[in-house]
mmCIF file of N, CA and C in Angstrom:
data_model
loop_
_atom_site.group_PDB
_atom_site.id
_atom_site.type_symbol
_atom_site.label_atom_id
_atom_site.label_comp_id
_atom_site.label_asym_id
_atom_site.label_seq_id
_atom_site.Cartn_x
_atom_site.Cartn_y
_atom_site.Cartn_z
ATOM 1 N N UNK A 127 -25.302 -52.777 44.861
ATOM 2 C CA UNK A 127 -24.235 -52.476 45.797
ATOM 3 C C UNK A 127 -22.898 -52.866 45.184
ATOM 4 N N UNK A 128 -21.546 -52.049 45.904
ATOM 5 C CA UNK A 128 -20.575 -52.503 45.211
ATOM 6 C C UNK A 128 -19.680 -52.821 46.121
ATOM 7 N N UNK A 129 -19.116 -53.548 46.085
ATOM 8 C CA UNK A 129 -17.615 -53.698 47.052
ATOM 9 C C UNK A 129 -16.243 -53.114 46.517
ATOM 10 N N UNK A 130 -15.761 -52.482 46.970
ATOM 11 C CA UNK A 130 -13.812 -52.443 46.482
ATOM 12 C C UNK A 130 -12.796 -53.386 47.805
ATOM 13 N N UNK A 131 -11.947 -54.525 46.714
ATOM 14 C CA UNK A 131 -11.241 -55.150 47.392
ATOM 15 C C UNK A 131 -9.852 -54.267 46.826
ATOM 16 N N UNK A 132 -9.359 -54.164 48.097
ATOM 17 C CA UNK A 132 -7.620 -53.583 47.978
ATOM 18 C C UNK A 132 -6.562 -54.492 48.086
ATOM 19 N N UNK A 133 -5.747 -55.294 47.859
ATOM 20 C CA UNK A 133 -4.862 -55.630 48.445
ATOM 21 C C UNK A 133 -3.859 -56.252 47.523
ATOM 22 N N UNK A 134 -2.727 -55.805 47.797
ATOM 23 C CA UNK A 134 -1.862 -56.139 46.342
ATOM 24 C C UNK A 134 -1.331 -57.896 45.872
ATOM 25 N N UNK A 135 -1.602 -58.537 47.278
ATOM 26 C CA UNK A 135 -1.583 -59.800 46.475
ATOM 27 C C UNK A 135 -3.256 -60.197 45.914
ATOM 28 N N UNK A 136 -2.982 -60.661 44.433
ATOM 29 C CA UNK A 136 -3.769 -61.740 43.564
ATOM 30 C C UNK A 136 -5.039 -62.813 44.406
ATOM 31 N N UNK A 137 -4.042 -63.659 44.978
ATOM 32 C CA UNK A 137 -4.528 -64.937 45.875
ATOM 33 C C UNK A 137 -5.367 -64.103 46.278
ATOM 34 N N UNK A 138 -5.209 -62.966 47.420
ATOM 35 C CA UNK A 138 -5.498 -62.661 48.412
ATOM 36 C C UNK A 138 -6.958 -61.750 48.016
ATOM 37 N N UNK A 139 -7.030 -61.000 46.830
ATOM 38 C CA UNK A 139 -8.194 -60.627 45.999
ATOM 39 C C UNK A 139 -9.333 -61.723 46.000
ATOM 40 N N UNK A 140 -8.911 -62.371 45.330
ATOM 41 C CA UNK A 140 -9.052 -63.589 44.932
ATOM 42 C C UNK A 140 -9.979 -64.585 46.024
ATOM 43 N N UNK A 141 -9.596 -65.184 46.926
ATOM 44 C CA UNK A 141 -10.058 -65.203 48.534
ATOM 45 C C UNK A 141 -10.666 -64.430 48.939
ATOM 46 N N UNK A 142 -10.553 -63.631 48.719
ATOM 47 C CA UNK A 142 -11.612 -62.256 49.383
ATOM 48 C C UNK A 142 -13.325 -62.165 48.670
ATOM 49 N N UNK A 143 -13.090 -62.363 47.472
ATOM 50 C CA UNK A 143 -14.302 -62.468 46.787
ATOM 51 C C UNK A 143 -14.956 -63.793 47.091
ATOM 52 N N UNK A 144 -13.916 -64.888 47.352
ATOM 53 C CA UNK A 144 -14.927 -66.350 47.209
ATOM 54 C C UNK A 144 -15.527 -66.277 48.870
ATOM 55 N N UNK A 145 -14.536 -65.998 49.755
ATOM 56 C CA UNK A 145 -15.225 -65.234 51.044
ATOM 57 C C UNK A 145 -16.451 -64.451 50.573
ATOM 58 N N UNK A 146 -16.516 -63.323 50.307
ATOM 59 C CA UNK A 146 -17.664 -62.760 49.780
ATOM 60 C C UNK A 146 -19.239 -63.051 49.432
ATOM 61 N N UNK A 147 -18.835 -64.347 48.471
ATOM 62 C CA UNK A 147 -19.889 -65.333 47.671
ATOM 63 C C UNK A 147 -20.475 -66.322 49.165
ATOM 64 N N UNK A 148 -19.762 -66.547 49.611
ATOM 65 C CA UNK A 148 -19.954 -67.978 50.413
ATOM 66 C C UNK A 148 -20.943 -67.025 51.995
ATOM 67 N N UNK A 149 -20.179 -65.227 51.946
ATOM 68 C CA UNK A 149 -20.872 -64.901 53.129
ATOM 69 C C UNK A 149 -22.272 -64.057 52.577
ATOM 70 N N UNK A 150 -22.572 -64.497 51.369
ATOM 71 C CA UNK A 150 -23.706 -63.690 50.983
ATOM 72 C C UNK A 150 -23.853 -62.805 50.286
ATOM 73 N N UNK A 151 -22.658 -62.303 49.647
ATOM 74 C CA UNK A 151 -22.855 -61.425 49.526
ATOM 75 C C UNK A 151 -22.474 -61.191 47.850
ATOM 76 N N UNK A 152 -22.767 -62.464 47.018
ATOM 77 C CA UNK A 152 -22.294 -63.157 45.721
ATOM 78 C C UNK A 152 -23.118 -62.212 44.901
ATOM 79 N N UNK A 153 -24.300 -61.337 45.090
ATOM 80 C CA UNK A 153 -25.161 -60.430 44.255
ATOM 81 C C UNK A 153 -24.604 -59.305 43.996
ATOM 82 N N UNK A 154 -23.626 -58.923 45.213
ATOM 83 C CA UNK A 154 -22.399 -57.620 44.869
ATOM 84 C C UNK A 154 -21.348 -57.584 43.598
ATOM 85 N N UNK A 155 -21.510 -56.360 43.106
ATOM 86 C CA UNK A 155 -20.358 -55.685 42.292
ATOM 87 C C UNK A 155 -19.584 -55.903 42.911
ATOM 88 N N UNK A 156 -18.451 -56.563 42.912
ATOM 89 C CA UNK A 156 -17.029 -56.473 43.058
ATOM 90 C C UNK A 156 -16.083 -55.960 42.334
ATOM 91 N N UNK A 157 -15.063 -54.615 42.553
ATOM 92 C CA UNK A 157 -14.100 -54.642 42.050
ATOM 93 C C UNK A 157 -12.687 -54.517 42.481
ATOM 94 N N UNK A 158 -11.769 -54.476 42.136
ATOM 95 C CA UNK A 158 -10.520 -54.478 42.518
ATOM 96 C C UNK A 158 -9.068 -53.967 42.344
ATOM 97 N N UNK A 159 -8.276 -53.673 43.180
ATOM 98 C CA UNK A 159 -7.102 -52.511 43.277
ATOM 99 C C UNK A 159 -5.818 -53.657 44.132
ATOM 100 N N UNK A 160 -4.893 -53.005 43.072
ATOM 101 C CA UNK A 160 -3.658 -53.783 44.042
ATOM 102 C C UNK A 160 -3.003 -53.003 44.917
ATOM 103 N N UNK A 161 -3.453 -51.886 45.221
ATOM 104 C CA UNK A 161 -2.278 -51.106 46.012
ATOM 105 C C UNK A 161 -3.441 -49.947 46.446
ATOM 106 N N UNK A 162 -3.016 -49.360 47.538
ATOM 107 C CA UNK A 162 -3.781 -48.269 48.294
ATOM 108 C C UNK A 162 -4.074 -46.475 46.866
ATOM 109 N N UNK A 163 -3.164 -46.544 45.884
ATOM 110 C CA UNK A 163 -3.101 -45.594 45.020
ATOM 111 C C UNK A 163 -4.400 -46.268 44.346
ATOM 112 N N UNK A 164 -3.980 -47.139 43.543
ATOM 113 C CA UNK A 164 -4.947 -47.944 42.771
ATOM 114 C C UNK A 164 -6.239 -47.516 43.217
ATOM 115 N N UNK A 165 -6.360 -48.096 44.868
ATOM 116 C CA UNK A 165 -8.103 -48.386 45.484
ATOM 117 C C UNK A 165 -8.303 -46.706 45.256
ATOM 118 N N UNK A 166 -7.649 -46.019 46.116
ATOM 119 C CA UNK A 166 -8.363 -44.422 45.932
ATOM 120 C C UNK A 166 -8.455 -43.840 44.692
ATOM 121 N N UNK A 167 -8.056 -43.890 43.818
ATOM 122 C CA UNK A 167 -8.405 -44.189 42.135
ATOM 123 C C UNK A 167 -9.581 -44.631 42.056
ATOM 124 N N UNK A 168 -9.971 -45.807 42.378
ATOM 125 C CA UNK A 168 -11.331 -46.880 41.728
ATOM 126 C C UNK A 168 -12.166 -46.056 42.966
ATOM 127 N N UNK A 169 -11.830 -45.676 43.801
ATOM 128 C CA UNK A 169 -13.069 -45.317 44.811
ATOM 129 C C UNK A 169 -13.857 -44.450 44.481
ATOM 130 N N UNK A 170 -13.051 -43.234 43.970
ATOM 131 C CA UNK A 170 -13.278 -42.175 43.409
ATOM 132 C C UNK A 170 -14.294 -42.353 41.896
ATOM 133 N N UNK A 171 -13.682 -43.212 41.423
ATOM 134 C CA UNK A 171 -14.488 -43.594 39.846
ATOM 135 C C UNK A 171 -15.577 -44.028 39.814
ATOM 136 N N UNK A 172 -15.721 -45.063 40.889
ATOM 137 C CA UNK A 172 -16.619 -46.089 41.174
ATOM 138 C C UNK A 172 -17.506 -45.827 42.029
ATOM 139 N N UNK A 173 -17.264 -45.284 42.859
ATOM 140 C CA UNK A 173 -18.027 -45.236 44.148
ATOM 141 C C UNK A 173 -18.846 -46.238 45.023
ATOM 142 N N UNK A 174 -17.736 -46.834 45.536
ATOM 143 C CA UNK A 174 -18.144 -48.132 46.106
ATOM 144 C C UNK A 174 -18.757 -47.585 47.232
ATOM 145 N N UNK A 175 -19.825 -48.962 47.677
ATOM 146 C CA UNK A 175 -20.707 -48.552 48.808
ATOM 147 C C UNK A 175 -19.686 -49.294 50.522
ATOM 148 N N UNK A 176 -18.934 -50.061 49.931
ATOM 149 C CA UNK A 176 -18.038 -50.698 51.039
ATOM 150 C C UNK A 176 -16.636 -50.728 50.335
ATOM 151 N N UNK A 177 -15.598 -50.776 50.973
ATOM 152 C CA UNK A 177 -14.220 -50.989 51.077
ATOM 153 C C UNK A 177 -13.726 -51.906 52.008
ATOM 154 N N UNK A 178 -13.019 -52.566 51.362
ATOM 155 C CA UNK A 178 -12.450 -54.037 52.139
ATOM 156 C C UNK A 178 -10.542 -53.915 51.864
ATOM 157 N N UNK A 179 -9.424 -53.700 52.546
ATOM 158 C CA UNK A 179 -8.053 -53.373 52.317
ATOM 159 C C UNK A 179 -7.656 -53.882 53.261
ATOM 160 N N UNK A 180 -6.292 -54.108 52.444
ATOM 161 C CA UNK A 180 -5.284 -54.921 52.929
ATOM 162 C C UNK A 180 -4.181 -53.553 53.824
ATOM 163 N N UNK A 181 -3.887 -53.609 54.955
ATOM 164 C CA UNK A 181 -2.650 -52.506 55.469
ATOM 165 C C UNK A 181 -1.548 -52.742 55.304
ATOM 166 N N UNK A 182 -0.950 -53.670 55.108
ATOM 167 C CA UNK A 182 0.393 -53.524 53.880
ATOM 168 C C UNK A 182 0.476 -53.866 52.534
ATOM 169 N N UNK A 183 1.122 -53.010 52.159
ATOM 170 C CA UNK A 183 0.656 -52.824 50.625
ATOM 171 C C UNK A 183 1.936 -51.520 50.066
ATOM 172 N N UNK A 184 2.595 -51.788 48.991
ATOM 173 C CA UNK A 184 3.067 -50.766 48.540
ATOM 174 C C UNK A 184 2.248 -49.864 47.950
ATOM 175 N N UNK A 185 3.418 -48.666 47.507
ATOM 176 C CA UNK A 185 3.028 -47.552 47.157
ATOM 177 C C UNK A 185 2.198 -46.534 47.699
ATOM 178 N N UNK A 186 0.854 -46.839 48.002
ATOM 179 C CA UNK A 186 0.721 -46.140 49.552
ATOM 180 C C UNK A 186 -0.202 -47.774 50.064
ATOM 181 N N UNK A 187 -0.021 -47.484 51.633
ATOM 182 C CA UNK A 187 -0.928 -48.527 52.907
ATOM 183 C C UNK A 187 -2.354 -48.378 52.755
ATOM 184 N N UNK A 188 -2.563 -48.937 53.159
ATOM 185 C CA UNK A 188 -3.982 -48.730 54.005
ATOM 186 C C UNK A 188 -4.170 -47.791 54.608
ATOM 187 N N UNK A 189 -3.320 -47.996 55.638
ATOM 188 C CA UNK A 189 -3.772 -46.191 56.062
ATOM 189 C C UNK A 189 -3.590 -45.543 55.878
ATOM 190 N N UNK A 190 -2.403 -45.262 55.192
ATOM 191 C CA UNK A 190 -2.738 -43.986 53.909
ATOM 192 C C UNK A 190 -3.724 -43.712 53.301
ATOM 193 N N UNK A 191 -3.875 -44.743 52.504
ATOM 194 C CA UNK A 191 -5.416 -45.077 51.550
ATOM 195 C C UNK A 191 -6.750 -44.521 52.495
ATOM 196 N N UNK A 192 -6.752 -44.732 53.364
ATOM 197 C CA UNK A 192 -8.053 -44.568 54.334
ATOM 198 C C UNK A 192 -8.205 -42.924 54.241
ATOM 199 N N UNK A 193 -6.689 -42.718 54.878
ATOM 200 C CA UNK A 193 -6.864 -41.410 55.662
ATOM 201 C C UNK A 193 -6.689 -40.199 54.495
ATOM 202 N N UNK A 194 -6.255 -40.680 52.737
ATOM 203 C CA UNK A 194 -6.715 -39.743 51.712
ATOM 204 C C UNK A 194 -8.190 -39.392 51.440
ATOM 205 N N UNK A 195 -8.802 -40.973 51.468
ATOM 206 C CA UNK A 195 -10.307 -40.627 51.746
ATOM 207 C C UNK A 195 -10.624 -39.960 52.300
ATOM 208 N N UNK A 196 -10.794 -40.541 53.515
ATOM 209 C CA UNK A 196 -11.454 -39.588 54.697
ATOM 210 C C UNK A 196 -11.080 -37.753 54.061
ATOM 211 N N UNK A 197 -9.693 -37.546 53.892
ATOM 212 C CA UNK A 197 -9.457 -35.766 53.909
ATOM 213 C C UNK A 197 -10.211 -35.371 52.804
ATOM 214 N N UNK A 198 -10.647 -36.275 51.438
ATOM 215 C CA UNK A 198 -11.387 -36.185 50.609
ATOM 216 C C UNK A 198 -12.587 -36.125 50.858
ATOM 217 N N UNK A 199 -13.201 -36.522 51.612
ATOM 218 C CA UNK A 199 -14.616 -36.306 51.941
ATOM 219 C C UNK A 199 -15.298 -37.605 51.756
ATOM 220 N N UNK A 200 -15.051 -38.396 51.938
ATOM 221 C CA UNK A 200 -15.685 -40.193 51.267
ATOM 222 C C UNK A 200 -15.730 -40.263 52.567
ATOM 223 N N UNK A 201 -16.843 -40.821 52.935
ATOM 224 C CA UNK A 201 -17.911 -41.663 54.116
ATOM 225 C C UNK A 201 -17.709 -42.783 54.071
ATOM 226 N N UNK A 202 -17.672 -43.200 52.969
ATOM 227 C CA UNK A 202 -17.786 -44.904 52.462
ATOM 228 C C UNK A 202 -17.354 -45.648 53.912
ATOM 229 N N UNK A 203 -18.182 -46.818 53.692
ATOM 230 C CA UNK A 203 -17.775 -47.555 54.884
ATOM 231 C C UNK A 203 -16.826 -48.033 54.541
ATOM 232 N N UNK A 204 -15.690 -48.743 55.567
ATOM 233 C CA UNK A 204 -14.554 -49.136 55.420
ATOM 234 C C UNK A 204 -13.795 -49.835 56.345
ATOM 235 N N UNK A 205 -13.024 -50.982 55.764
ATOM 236 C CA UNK A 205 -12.894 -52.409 56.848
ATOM 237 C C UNK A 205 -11.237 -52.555 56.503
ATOM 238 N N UNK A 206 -10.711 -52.885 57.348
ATOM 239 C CA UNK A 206 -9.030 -53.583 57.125
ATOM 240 C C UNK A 206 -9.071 -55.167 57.137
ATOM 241 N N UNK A 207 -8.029 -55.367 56.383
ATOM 242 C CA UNK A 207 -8.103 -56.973 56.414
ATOM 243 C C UNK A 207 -6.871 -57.316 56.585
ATOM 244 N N UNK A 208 -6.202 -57.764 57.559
ATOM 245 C CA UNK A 208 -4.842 -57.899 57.817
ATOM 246 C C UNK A 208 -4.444 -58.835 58.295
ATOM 247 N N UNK A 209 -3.191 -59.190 58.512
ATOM 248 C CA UNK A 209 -2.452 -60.201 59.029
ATOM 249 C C UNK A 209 -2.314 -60.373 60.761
ATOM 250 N N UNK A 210 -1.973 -58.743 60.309
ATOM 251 C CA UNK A 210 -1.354 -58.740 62.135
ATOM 252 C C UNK A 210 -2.827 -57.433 62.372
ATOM 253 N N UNK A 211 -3.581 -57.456 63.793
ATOM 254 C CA UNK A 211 -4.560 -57.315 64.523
ATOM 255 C C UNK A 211 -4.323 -56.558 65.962
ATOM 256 N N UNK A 212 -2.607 -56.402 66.027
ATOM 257 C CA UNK A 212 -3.051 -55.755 67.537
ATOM 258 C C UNK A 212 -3.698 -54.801 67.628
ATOM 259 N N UNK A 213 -3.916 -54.741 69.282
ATOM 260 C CA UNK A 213 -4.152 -53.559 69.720
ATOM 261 C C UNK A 213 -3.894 -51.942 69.395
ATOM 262 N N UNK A 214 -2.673 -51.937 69.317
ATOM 263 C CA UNK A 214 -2.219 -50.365 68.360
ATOM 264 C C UNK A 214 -2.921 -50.084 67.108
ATOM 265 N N UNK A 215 -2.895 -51.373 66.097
ATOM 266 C CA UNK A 215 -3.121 -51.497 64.422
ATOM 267 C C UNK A 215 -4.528 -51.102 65.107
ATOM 268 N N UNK A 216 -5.320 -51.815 65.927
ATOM 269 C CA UNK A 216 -6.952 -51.676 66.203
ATOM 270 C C UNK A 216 -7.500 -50.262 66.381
ATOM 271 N N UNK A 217 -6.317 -49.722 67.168
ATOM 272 C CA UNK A 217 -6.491 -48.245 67.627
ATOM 273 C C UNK A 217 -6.406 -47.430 66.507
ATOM 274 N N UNK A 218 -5.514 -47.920 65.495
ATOM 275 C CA UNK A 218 -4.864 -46.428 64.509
ATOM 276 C C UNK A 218 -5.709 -46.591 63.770
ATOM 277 N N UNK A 219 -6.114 -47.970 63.274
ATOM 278 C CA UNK A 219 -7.520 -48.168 62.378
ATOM 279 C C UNK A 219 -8.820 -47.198 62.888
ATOM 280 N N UNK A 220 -9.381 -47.014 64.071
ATOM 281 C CA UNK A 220 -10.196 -46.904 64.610
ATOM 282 C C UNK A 220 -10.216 -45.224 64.481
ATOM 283 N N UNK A 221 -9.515 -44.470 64.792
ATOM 284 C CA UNK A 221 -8.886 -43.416 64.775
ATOM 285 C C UNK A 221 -8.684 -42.558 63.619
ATOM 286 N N UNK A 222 -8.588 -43.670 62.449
ATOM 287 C CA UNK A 222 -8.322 -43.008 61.137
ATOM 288 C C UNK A 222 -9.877 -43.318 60.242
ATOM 289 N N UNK A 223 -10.860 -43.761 60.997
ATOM 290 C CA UNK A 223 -11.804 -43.681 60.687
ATOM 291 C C UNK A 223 -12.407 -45.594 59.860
ATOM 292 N N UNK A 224 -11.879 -46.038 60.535
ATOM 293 C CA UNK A 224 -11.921 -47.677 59.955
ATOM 294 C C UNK A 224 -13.355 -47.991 60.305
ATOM 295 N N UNK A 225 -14.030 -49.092 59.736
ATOM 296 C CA UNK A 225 -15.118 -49.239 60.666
ATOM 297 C C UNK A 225 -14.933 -50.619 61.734
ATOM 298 N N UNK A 226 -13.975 -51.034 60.735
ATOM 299 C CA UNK A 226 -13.475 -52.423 61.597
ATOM 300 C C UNK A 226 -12.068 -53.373 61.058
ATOM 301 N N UNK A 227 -11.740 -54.227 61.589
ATOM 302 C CA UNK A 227 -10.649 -54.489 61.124
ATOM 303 C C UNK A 227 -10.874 -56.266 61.568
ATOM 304 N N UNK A 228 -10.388 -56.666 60.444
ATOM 305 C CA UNK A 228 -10.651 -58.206 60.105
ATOM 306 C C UNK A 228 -9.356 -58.801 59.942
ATOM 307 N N UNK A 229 -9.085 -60.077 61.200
ATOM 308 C CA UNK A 229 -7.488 -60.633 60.533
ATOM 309 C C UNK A 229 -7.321 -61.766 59.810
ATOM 310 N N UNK A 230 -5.986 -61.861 59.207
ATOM 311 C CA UNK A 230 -6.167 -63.086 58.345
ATOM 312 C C UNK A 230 -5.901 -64.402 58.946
ATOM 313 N N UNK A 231 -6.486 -65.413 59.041
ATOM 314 C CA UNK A 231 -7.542 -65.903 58.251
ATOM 315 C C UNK A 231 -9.126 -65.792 58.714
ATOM 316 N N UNK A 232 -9.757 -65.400 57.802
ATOM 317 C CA UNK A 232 -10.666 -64.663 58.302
ATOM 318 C C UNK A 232 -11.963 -65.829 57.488
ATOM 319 N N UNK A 233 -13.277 -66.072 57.859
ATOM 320 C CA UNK A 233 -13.887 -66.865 57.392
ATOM 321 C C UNK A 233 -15.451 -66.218 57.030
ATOM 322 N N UNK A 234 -16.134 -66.926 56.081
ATOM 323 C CA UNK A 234 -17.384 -66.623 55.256
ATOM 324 C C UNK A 234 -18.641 -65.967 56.568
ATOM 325 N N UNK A 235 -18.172 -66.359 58.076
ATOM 326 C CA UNK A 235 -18.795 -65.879 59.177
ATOM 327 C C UNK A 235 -18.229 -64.407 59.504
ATOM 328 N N UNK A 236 -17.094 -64.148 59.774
ATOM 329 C CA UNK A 236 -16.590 -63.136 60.433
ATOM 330 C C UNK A 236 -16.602 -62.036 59.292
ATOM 331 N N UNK A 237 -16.525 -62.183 58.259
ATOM 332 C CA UNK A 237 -16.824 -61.185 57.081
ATOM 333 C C UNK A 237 -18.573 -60.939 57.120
ATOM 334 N N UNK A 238 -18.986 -61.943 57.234
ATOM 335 C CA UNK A 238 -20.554 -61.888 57.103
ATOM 336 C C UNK A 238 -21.132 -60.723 58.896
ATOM 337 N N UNK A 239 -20.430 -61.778 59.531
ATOM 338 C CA UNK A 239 -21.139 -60.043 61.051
ATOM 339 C C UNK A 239 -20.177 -58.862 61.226
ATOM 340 N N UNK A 240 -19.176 -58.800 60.068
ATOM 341 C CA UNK A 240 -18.517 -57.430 59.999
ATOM 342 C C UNK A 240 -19.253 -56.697 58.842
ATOM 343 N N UNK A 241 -19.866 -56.897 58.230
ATOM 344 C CA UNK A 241 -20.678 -56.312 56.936
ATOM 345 C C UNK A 241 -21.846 -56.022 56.950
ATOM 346 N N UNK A 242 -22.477 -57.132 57.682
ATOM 347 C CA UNK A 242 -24.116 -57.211 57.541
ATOM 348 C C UNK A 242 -24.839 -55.878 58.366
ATOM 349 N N UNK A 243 -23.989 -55.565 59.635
ATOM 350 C CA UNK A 243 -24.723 -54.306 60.279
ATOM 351 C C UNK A 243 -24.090 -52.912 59.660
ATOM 352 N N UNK A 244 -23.702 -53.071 58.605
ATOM 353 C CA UNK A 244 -22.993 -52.132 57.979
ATOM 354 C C UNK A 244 -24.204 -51.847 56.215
ATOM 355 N N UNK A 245 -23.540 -53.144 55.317
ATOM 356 C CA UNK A 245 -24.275 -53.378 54.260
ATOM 357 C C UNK A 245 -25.746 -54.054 54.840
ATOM 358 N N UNK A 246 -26.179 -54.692 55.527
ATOM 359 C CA UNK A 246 -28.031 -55.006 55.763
ATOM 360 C C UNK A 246 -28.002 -56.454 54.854
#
């Protein structure tokens, strides 16, 4: 299995993977994109079985990023990881085909029951 982490800060890559390890999921390919161009690049190359992104982000968002997929034809499952969580962000996520949306700070649990009925 593979994961793609999106998100243009370092740290925040970075955290995302040791999250990852700690929720189980340390046997996964991980790879990684700093910007929504980048991830749909590696998605395409790679063909990750999950997507994990950050919604702000230069060059293109997240939901940009999502919603090129999606018009591309990619199924891939796919999660937001963000700061801010409202209601609207929940909706447009939801709408643009998200499978879920995770805020920051987010822990080795809440990554683990956003994945597991997804990845098994």
């Amino acid at each position: 299995m593979k994961i793609l982490i999106v998100d243009d800060s370092l740290a925040m890559r970075r955290m995302m993977l040791r999250t990852l390890r700690m929720a189980g999921y340390g046997e996964h390919e991980v790879i990684a994109a700093a910007n929504g161009r980048a991830g749909l690049e590696a998605a395409q190359s790679e063909a990750p079985d999950m997507i994990l992104s950050d919604w702000k982000m230069p060059e293109m968002d997240g939901l940009e990023f999502l919603a090129a997929l999606r018009q591309g034809g990619s199924r891939t499952p796919f999660g937001f990881i963000t700061t801010d969580g409202n209601a609207a962000m929940r909706d447009a996520a939801r709408a643009a085909g998200a499978d879920f949306l995770l805020e920051k700070p987010f822990s080795p649990e809440k990554v683990g029951a956003a994945l597991d009925p997804i990845l098994g």
